[in-house]
Amino acid sequence: MDIEDNYKEIRKKLRALPKIDARDDFMLKLQHRINLLDSAETPLEPAKENKPVTENKGFWLFKKPLPGWLIPAAGFGIVIVIVFSFWMIYKSSPDLSEQKIAEQKTESQNITTPVEQSAPEVKSQTDISGKDLAVDMGREKKSEEKSPSLPEPKTDELPVMKQPVDNAPVDRIEDTKALPPVPSNREEKKLPESMIKEKKIEATEPEVKKDEEKSEVKEPEKKNINAIKSDKGIDFYDKKEILKDKTGVMEEKGKNKDGIRSKIDSVKKGIDK
Amino acid sequence: MPDTTEYKKFTDEELIYRFQRDDYQAFNEIVERYKNKLVNFIFRYTGNRDDAEDYAQDTFLKLYKSKHLYREIAKFSTWFYTIALNTVKTNVKKKSKYSSISISDFDPENDKDYDLKSDDLSPEDTVNSSIEMELIQKAINSLDDAFREVIVLRDIEDLEYDEIAKITGLPLGTVKSRINRGREKLKTILSKKIKF
């Protein structure tokens, strides 16, 4: 308080200064500035509200917004999953590459081998047991399902595939060497087995086709017969069979008559004697 | 919503609490209570009436925008004077930057037009109280910022020492010493012109 007393006079002077009041239009001016501030902020408010919505649109995980720090990790994980799935798909179908290599080899062999050797060997190779046929048919179906776009091997070229590689002429061996190198030893080891399987499949194809042709021939006949039956209302086929039966009987009767005549002739000869 | 007369019964803290919940009538009441105090404080600090009005409005706008920043750990008046003082200091700095490139720099002959009036006053003028008040205001404006702000807050706005310490962010002892040193400087300035 002593300090305050020392400056009592100067404090009096300072307190005696007139109070300056705000002007009358102070409130109006302030209101105007507040309105300007509000009008300047109102267009920004919807943008602020919309901003998080647009940000969260693409990054929702399990009905919750994905945190920002997880977005790069999630993207990297998705890429890894895609790459791994592609790798698994291509790894699980190695037969495709083997088939392609085998086809290339067969094509090269077709170019070099003479047509004369093919015919007899087909018959020898087609003698395959029924079990092998069934197994090969199943594999063939699978391979067809996996690679529908691959061209079907021609039956005319089948004999060429049956020739063993060791017996092939020197030109053919050179051609096979000219083929692109197989990437790994594992595939090289597998190649002969797959070649044999394909040869078996292709050798059995003619038989299968013959059976199919037979079944295909029978079915239309039946259909035609049924159509005829239904159209004419008469069992035309039965009648034809009956006619055939009758002619057979007539022939048998003729045969019997011939037998009687021969017997009569022999009796007559005996009488003459 | 209470009547306008009831708002006058509310304390400052109650008013800002209501304003934080979008009660704009409470804001109007705060403006009514503090506009004259604020304009007076800023005028004594700057010495310019127009600037005082503008800076006071800036302070109220800051209060309007940042009402949610107030916490009941301090008195509302302390918090509000802190905003006002910071606003005034910022604006004065800006103005001083602009005024550093003034016409007087290019036309030294006209310096006197932009300077304060001469301190050499006749005895007749000193009798006039208005002139005396003008002298006092000039003396206040001639003080350094550090002394001026504490003198105005203590001897014109009549705030407590601890409150001034909170507003300025200075220790209490520093505030007291600055006030006394500021008074001493004022006394020495005014003793030449005014008879105590």
PDB file of C-alpha atoms in Angstrom, chain A residues 41-270:
ATOM      1  CA  GLU A  41     -18.861 -19.626 -43.091  1.00  0.00           C
ATOM      2  CA  THR A  42     -22.205 -21.091 -44.238  1.00  0.00           C
ATOM      3  CA  PRO A  43     -21.013 -22.270 -47.687  1.00  0.00           C
ATOM      4  CA  LEU A  44     -18.076 -23.963 -46.005  1.00  0.00           C
ATOM      5  CA  GLU A  45     -20.231 -25.937 -43.571  1.00  0.00           C
ATOM      6  CA  PRO A  46     -21.832 -28.285 -46.115  1.00  0.00           C
ATOM      7  CA  ALA A  47     -18.432 -28.929 -47.619  1.00  0.00           C
ATOM      8  CA  LYS A  48     -17.075 -29.838 -44.193  1.00  0.00           C
ATOM      9  CA  GLU A  49     -20.045 -32.162 -43.666  1.00  0.00           C
ATOM     10  CA  ASN A  50     -19.662 -33.809 -47.052  1.00  0.00           C
ATOM     11  CA  LYS A  51     -15.914 -34.219 -46.839  1.00  0.00           C
ATOM     12  CA  PRO A  52     -15.808 -37.112 -44.372  1.00  0.00           C
ATOM     13  CA  VAL A  53     -18.637 -38.884 -46.223  1.00  0.00           C
ATOM     14  CA  THR A  54     -16.689 -38.850 -49.484  1.00  0.00           C
ATOM     15  CA  GLU A  55     -13.524 -39.947 -47.722  1.00  0.00           C
ATOM     16  CA  ASN A  56     -15.193 -42.892 -46.027  1.00  0.00           C
ATOM     17  CA  LYS A  57     -17.069 -44.057 -49.147  1.00  0.00           C
ATOM     18  CA  GLY A  58     -14.304 -46.197 -50.507  1.00  0.00           C
ATOM     19  CA  PHE A  59     -12.747 -47.405 -47.284  1.00  0.00           C
ATOM     20  CA  TRP A  60     -15.281 -49.387 -45.322  1.00  0.00           C
ATOM     21  CA  LEU A  61     -14.326 -52.679 -43.779  1.00  0.00           C
ATOM     22  CA  PHE A  62     -16.841 -54.836 -41.906  1.00  0.00           C
ATOM     23  CA  LYS A  63     -19.388 -51.997 -41.686  1.00  0.00           C
ATOM     24  CA  LYS A  64     -16.786 -49.765 -40.028  1.00  0.00           C
ATOM     25  CA  PRO A  65     -14.716 -47.019 -41.627  1.00  0.00           C
ATOM     26  CA  LEU A  66     -11.192 -48.205 -42.305  1.00  0.00           C
ATOM     27  CA  PRO A  67      -8.603 -46.162 -40.407  1.00  0.00           C
ATOM     28  CA  GLY A  68      -6.405 -44.050 -42.615  1.00  0.00           C
ATOM     29  CA  TRP A  69      -3.205 -45.745 -41.512  1.00  0.00           C
ATOM     30  CA  LEU A  70      -4.587 -49.145 -42.554  1.00  0.00           C
ATOM     31  CA  ILE A  71      -5.418 -48.179 -46.147  1.00  0.00           C
ATOM     32  CA  PRO A  72      -1.919 -48.804 -47.612  1.00  0.00           C
ATOM     33  CA  ALA A  73      -1.604 -52.098 -45.738  1.00  0.00           C
ATOM     34  CA  ALA A  74      -5.043 -53.211 -46.908  1.00  0.00           C
ATOM     35  CA  GLY A  75      -4.226 -52.337 -50.506  1.00  0.00           C
ATOM     36  CA  PHE A  76      -0.934 -54.222 -50.338  1.00  0.00           C
ATOM     37  CA  GLY A  77      -2.703 -57.220 -48.821  1.00  0.00           C
ATOM     38  CA  ILE A  78      -5.308 -57.246 -51.591  1.00  0.00           C
ATOM     39  CA  VAL A  79      -2.562 -57.166 -54.232  1.00  0.00           C
ATOM     40  CA  ILE A  80      -0.754 -60.070 -52.554  1.00  0.00           C
ATOM     41  CA  VAL A  81      -3.963 -62.121 -52.411  1.00  0.00           C
ATOM     42  CA  ILE A  82      -4.632 -61.505 -56.113  1.00  0.00           C
ATOM     43  CA  VAL A  83      -1.075 -62.434 -57.108  1.00  0.00           C
ATOM     44  CA  PHE A  84      -1.135 -65.542 -54.906  1.00  0.00           C
ATOM     45  CA  SER A  85      -4.480 -66.667 -56.333  1.00  0.00           C
ATOM     46  CA  PHE A  86      -3.186 -66.292 -59.908  1.00  0.00           C
ATOM     47  CA  TRP A  87      -0.031 -68.190 -58.983  1.00  0.00           C
ATOM     48  CA  MET A  88      -2.072 -71.004 -57.447  1.00  0.00           C
ATOM     49  CA  ILE A  89      -4.311 -71.225 -60.509  1.00  0.00           C
ATOM     50  CA  TYR A  90      -1.393 -71.542 -62.912  1.00  0.00           C
ATOM     51  CA  LYS A  91       0.444 -73.914 -60.594  1.00  0.00           C
ATOM     52  CA  SER A  92      -2.566 -76.245 -60.296  1.00  0.00           C
ATOM     53  CA  SER A  93      -2.793 -76.689 -64.106  1.00  0.00           C
ATOM     54  CA  PRO A  94       0.664 -77.850 -65.261  1.00  0.00           C
ATOM     55  CA  ASP A  95      -0.910 -80.234 -67.797  1.00  0.00           C
ATOM     56  CA  LEU A  96      -1.644 -77.323 -70.072  1.00  0.00           C
ATOM     57  CA  SER A  97       2.005 -76.558 -70.609  1.00  0.00           C
ATOM     58  CA  GLU A  98       2.798 -80.249 -70.996  1.00  0.00           C
ATOM     59  CA  GLN A  99       0.008 -80.634 -73.503  1.00  0.00           C
ATOM     60  CA  LYS A 100       1.293 -77.705 -75.474  1.00  0.00           C
ATOM     61  CA  ILE A 101       4.790 -79.149 -75.534  1.00  0.00           C
ATOM     62  CA  ALA A 102       3.435 -82.531 -76.569  1.00  0.00           C
ATOM     63  CA  GLU A 103       1.389 -80.976 -79.344  1.00  0.00           C
ATOM     64  CA  GLN A 104       4.405 -79.101 -80.592  1.00  0.00           C
ATOM     65  CA  LYS A 105       6.380 -82.326 -80.610  1.00  0.00           C
ATOM     66  CA  THR A 106       3.645 -84.178 -82.453  1.00  0.00           C
ATOM     67  CA  GLU A 107       3.432 -81.458 -85.027  1.00  0.00           C
ATOM     68  CA  SER A 108       7.152 -81.646 -85.601  1.00  0.00           C
ATOM     69  CA  GLN A 109       6.961 -85.431 -85.843  1.00  0.00           C
ATOM     70  CA  ASN A 110       4.085 -85.235 -88.332  1.00  0.00           C
ATOM     71  CA  ILE A 111       6.197 -83.113 -90.565  1.00  0.00           C
ATOM     72  CA  THR A 112       9.088 -85.603 -90.626  1.00  0.00           C
ATOM     73  CA  THR A 113       7.488 -89.097 -90.356  1.00  0.00           C
ATOM     74  CA  PRO A 114       6.227 -90.950 -93.456  1.00  0.00           C
ATOM     75  CA  VAL A 115       2.524 -91.789 -93.658  1.00  0.00           C
ATOM     76  CA  GLU A 116       3.161 -95.449 -94.457  1.00  0.00           C
ATOM     77  CA  GLN A 117       4.381 -96.322 -90.979  1.00  0.00           C
ATOM     78  CA  SER A 118       1.324 -95.004 -89.291  1.00  0.00           C
ATOM     79  CA  ALA A 119      -1.399 -97.405 -90.439  1.00  0.00           C
ATOM     80  CA  PRO A 120      -0.322-100.734 -88.932  1.00  0.00           C
ATOM     81  CA  GLU A 121       0.823 -99.286 -85.633  1.00  0.00           C
ATOM     82  CA  VAL A 122      -2.560 -97.805 -84.892  1.00  0.00           C
ATOM     83  CA  LYS A 123      -4.032-101.210 -84.566  1.00  0.00           C
ATOM     84  CA  SER A 124      -1.303-102.369 -82.254  1.00  0.00           C
ATOM     85  CA  GLN A 125      -1.623 -99.328 -80.027  1.00  0.00           C
ATOM     86  CA  THR A 126      -5.395 -99.492 -79.885  1.00  0.00           C
ATOM     87  CA  ASP A 127      -5.195-102.788 -78.002  1.00  0.00           C
ATOM     88  CA  ILE A 128      -5.583-101.232 -74.602  1.00  0.00           C
ATOM     89  CA  SER A 129      -7.383-102.691 -71.658  1.00  0.00           C
ATOM     90  CA  GLY A 130     -10.810-101.415 -70.660  1.00  0.00           C
ATOM     91  CA  LYS A 131      -9.545-100.056 -67.352  1.00  0.00           C
ATOM     92  CA  ASP A 132      -6.998 -97.855 -69.039  1.00  0.00           C
ATOM     93  CA  LEU A 133      -9.692 -96.663 -71.375  1.00  0.00           C
ATOM     94  CA  ALA A 134     -11.955 -95.642 -68.551  1.00  0.00           C
ATOM     95  CA  VAL A 135      -9.161 -93.836 -66.731  1.00  0.00           C
ATOM     96  CA  ASP A 136      -7.998 -92.103 -69.841  1.00  0.00           C
ATOM     97  CA  MET A 137     -11.524 -91.099 -70.767  1.00  0.00           C
ATOM     98  CA  GLY A 138     -11.927 -89.453 -67.378  1.00  0.00           C
ATOM     99  CA  ARG A 139      -8.646 -87.607 -67.761  1.00  0.00           C
ATOM    100  CA  GLU A 140      -9.564 -86.576 -71.244  1.00  0.00           C
ATOM    101  CA  LYS A 141     -12.813 -85.101 -70.048  1.00  0.00           C
ATOM    102  CA  LYS A 142     -10.966 -83.212 -67.319  1.00  0.00           C
ATOM    103  CA  SER A 143      -8.417 -81.925 -69.739  1.00  0.00           C
ATOM    104  CA  GLU A 144     -11.201 -80.852 -72.099  1.00  0.00           C
ATOM    105  CA  GLU A 145     -12.910 -79.009 -69.285  1.00  0.00           C
ATOM    106  CA  LYS A 146      -9.699 -77.277 -68.267  1.00  0.00           C
ATOM    107  CA  SER A 147      -8.637 -76.341 -71.761  1.00  0.00           C
ATOM    108  CA  PRO A 148     -11.664 -75.968 -73.978  1.00  0.00           C
ATOM    109  CA  SER A 149      -9.821 -73.669 -76.339  1.00  0.00           C
ATOM    110  CA  LEU A 150      -7.109 -76.182 -77.185  1.00  0.00           C
ATOM    111  CA  PRO A 151      -7.451 -77.739 -80.659  1.00  0.00           C
ATOM    112  CA  GLU A 152      -8.535 -81.394 -80.731  1.00  0.00           C
ATOM    113  CA  PRO A 153      -5.948 -83.804 -82.134  1.00  0.00           C
ATOM    114  CA  LYS A 154      -6.781 -85.156 -85.573  1.00  0.00           C
ATOM    115  CA  THR A 155      -7.399 -88.902 -85.938  1.00  0.00           C
ATOM    116  CA  ASP A 156      -5.340 -88.951 -89.109  1.00  0.00           C
ATOM    117  CA  GLU A 157      -2.239 -87.938 -87.178  1.00  0.00           C
ATOM    118  CA  LEU A 158      -2.699 -90.484 -84.401  1.00  0.00           C
ATOM    119  CA  PRO A 159      -0.308 -93.134 -85.763  1.00  0.00           C
ATOM    120  CA  VAL A 160       2.570 -90.736 -85.717  1.00  0.00           C
ATOM    121  CA  MET A 161       2.266 -90.264 -81.977  1.00  0.00           C
ATOM    122  CA  LYS A 162       2.410 -94.033 -81.394  1.00  0.00           C
ATOM    123  CA  GLN A 163       5.900 -94.318 -82.732  1.00  0.00           C
ATOM    124  CA  PRO A 164       8.478 -94.562 -79.979  1.00  0.00           C
ATOM    125  CA  VAL A 165      10.916 -91.700 -79.819  1.00  0.00           C
ATOM    126  CA  ASP A 166      13.914 -94.056 -79.941  1.00  0.00           C
ATOM    127  CA  ASN A 167      12.861 -95.455 -83.318  1.00  0.00           C
ATOM    128  CA  ALA A 168      12.334 -92.047 -84.849  1.00  0.00           C
ATOM    129  CA  PRO A 169      14.591 -91.071 -87.697  1.00  0.00           C
ATOM    130  CA  VAL A 170      17.514 -88.745 -87.214  1.00  0.00           C
ATOM    131  CA  ASP A 171      15.706 -85.816 -88.857  1.00  0.00           C
ATOM    132  CA  ARG A 172      12.848 -86.064 -86.412  1.00  0.00           C
ATOM    133  CA  ILE A 173      15.190 -86.068 -83.415  1.00  0.00           C
ATOM    134  CA  GLU A 174      16.850 -82.981 -84.725  1.00  0.00           C
ATOM    135  CA  ASP A 175      13.473 -81.329 -85.058  1.00  0.00           C
ATOM    136  CA  THR A 176      12.573 -82.130 -81.475  1.00  0.00           C
ATOM    137  CA  LYS A 177      15.838 -80.623 -80.384  1.00  0.00           C
ATOM    138  CA  ALA A 178      14.893 -77.500 -82.261  1.00  0.00           C
ATOM    139  CA  LEU A 179      11.887 -77.090 -79.990  1.00  0.00           C
ATOM    140  CA  PRO A 180      12.073 -74.476 -77.208  1.00  0.00           C
ATOM    141  CA  PRO A 181      13.893 -75.813 -74.121  1.00  0.00           C
ATOM    142  CA  VAL A 182      11.787 -77.062 -71.223  1.00  0.00           C
ATOM    143  CA  PRO A 183      12.245 -74.762 -68.234  1.00  0.00           C
ATOM    144  CA  SER A 184      12.907 -77.385 -65.540  1.00  0.00           C
ATOM    145  CA  ASN A 185      14.068 -81.007 -65.150  1.00  0.00           C
ATOM    146  CA  ARG A 186      10.830 -81.920 -63.437  1.00  0.00           C
ATOM    147  CA  GLU A 187       8.807 -81.172 -66.525  1.00  0.00           C
ATOM    148  CA  GLU A 188      11.259 -83.081 -68.711  1.00  0.00           C
ATOM    149  CA  LYS A 189      10.759 -86.171 -66.582  1.00  0.00           C
ATOM    150  CA  LYS A 190       6.995 -85.850 -66.774  1.00  0.00           C
ATOM    151  CA  LEU A 191       6.892 -85.388 -70.501  1.00  0.00           C
ATOM    152  CA  PRO A 192       7.022 -89.051 -71.589  1.00  0.00           C
ATOM    153  CA  GLU A 193       4.204 -90.076 -69.212  1.00  0.00           C
ATOM    154  CA  SER A 194       1.970 -87.377 -70.456  1.00  0.00           C
ATOM    155  CA  MET A 195       2.903 -88.270 -73.998  1.00  0.00           C
ATOM    156  CA  ILE A 196       1.916 -91.899 -73.356  1.00  0.00           C
ATOM    157  CA  LYS A 197      -1.351 -90.843 -71.762  1.00  0.00           C
ATOM    158  CA  GLU A 198      -2.232 -88.664 -74.669  1.00  0.00           C
ATOM    159  CA  LYS A 199      -1.299 -91.403 -77.110  1.00  0.00           C
ATOM    160  CA  LYS A 200      -3.562 -93.782 -75.260  1.00  0.00           C
ATOM    161  CA  ILE A 201      -6.357 -91.271 -75.276  1.00  0.00           C
ATOM    162  CA  GLU A 202      -5.969 -90.575 -78.927  1.00  0.00           C
ATOM    163  CA  ALA A 203      -5.665 -94.309 -79.783  1.00  0.00           C
ATOM    164  CA  THR A 204      -8.903 -95.096 -77.997  1.00  0.00           C
ATOM    165  CA  GLU A 205     -10.716 -92.251 -79.630  1.00  0.00           C
ATOM    166  CA  PRO A 206     -11.592 -94.134 -82.848  1.00  0.00           C
ATOM    167  CA  GLU A 207     -13.246 -96.943 -80.904  1.00  0.00           C
ATOM    168  CA  VAL A 208     -15.181 -94.522 -78.837  1.00  0.00           C
ATOM    169  CA  LYS A 209     -16.198 -92.685 -81.927  1.00  0.00           C
ATOM    170  CA  LYS A 210     -17.318 -95.905 -83.581  1.00  0.00           C
ATOM    171  CA  ASP A 211     -19.493 -96.733 -80.588  1.00  0.00           C
ATOM    172  CA  GLU A 212     -20.871 -93.270 -80.661  1.00  0.00           C
ATOM    173  CA  GLU A 213     -21.590 -93.570 -84.364  1.00  0.00           C
ATOM    174  CA  LYS A 214     -23.406 -96.809 -83.788  1.00  0.00           C
ATOM    175  CA  SER A 215     -25.492 -95.316 -81.075  1.00  0.00           C
ATOM    176  CA  GLU A 216     -26.059 -92.315 -83.247  1.00  0.00           C
ATOM    177  CA  VAL A 217     -27.216 -94.537 -86.127  1.00  0.00           C
ATOM    178  CA  LYS A 218     -29.609 -96.487 -83.997  1.00  0.00           C
ATOM    179  CA  GLU A 219     -31.245 -93.570 -82.396  1.00  0.00           C
ATOM    180  CA  PRO A 220     -32.383 -91.864 -85.590  1.00  0.00           C
ATOM    181  CA  GLU A 221     -33.762 -95.142 -86.912  1.00  0.00           C
ATOM    182  CA  LYS A 222     -35.818 -95.621 -83.832  1.00  0.00           C
ATOM    183  CA  LYS A 223     -36.977 -92.111 -84.091  1.00  0.00           C
ATOM    184  CA  ASN A 224     -37.967 -92.603 -87.735  1.00  0.00           C
ATOM    185  CA  ILE A 225     -39.781 -95.810 -86.941  1.00  0.00           C
ATOM    186  CA  ASN A 226     -41.641 -94.232 -84.118  1.00  0.00           C
ATOM    187  CA  ALA A 227     -42.496 -91.321 -86.365  1.00  0.00           C
ATOM    188  CA  ILE A 228     -43.824 -93.680 -89.013  1.00  0.00           C
ATOM    189  CA  LYS A 229     -45.803 -95.573 -86.438  1.00  0.00           C
ATOM    190  CA  SER A 230     -47.304 -92.470 -85.098  1.00  0.00           C
ATOM    191  CA  ASP A 231     -48.004 -90.999 -88.582  1.00  0.00           C
ATOM    192  CA  LYS A 232     -49.680 -93.980 -90.286  1.00  0.00           C
ATOM    193  CA  GLY A 233     -51.203 -95.630 -87.277  1.00  0.00           C
ATOM    194  CA  ILE A 234     -49.986 -98.965 -88.581  1.00  0.00           C
ATOM    195  CA  ASP A 235     -47.113-100.975 -87.230  1.00  0.00           C
ATOM    196  CA  PHE A 236     -45.244-100.751 -90.499  1.00  0.00           C
ATOM    197  CA  TYR A 237     -42.034-102.046 -89.056  1.00  0.00           C
ATOM    198  CA  ASP A 238     -43.800-105.083 -87.614  1.00  0.00           C
ATOM    199  CA  LYS A 239     -45.312-105.778 -90.985  1.00  0.00           C
ATOM    200  CA  LYS A 240     -41.924-105.631 -92.642  1.00  0.00           C
ATOM    201  CA  GLU A 241     -40.593-108.072 -90.084  1.00  0.00           C
ATOM    202  CA  ILE A 242     -43.559-110.322 -90.647  1.00  0.00           C
ATOM    203  CA  LEU A 243     -42.879-110.231 -94.367  1.00  0.00           C
ATOM    204  CA  LYS A 244     -39.290-111.105 -93.689  1.00  0.00           C
ATOM    205  CA  ASP A 245     -40.409-113.947 -91.446  1.00  0.00           C
ATOM    206  CA  LYS A 246     -42.793-115.201 -94.097  1.00  0.00           C
ATOM    207  CA  THR A 247     -40.168-115.166 -96.809  1.00  0.00           C
ATOM    208  CA  GLY A 248     -37.912-117.074 -94.428  1.00  0.00           C
ATOM    209  CA  VAL A 249     -40.614-119.681 -93.937  1.00  0.00           C
ATOM    210  CA  MET A 250     -41.123-119.897 -97.669  1.00  0.00           C
ATOM    211  CA  GLU A 251     -37.464-120.409 -98.164  1.00  0.00           C
ATOM    212  CA  GLU A 252     -37.459-123.079 -95.514  1.00  0.00           C
ATOM    213  CA  LYS A 253     -40.436-124.690 -97.230  1.00  0.00           C
ATOM    214  CA  GLY A 254     -38.538-124.557-100.506  1.00  0.00           C
ATOM    215  CA  LYS A 255     -35.559-126.075 -98.819  1.00  0.00           C
ATOM    216  CA  ASN A 256     -37.798-128.879 -97.458  1.00  0.00           C
ATOM    217  CA  LYS A 257     -39.234-129.443-100.896  1.00  0.00           C
ATOM    218  CA  ASP A 258     -35.755-129.704-102.338  1.00  0.00           C
ATOM    219  CA  GLY A 259     -34.902-132.254 -99.647  1.00  0.00           C
ATOM    220  CA  ILE A 260     -37.965-134.381-100.567  1.00  0.00           C
ATOM    221  CA  ARG A 261     -37.071-134.209-104.233  1.00  0.00           C
ATOM    222  CA  SER A 262     -33.537-135.313-103.458  1.00  0.00           C
ATOM    223  CA  LYS A 263     -34.902-138.193-101.394  1.00  0.00           C
ATOM    224  CA  ILE A 264     -37.266-139.199-104.265  1.00  0.00           C
ATOM    225  CA  ASP A 265     -34.394-139.016-106.694  1.00  0.00           C
ATOM    226  CA  SER A 266     -32.272-141.251-104.464  1.00  0.00           C
ATOM    227  CA  VAL A 267     -35.158-143.738-104.130  1.00  0.00           C
ATOM    228  CA  LYS A 268     -35.624-143.696-107.879  1.00  0.00           C
ATOM    229  CA  LYS A 269     -31.931-144.336-108.382  1.00  0.00           C
ATOM    230  CA  GLY A 270     -32.116-147.270-105.975  1.00  0.00           C
TER     231      GLY A 270
END
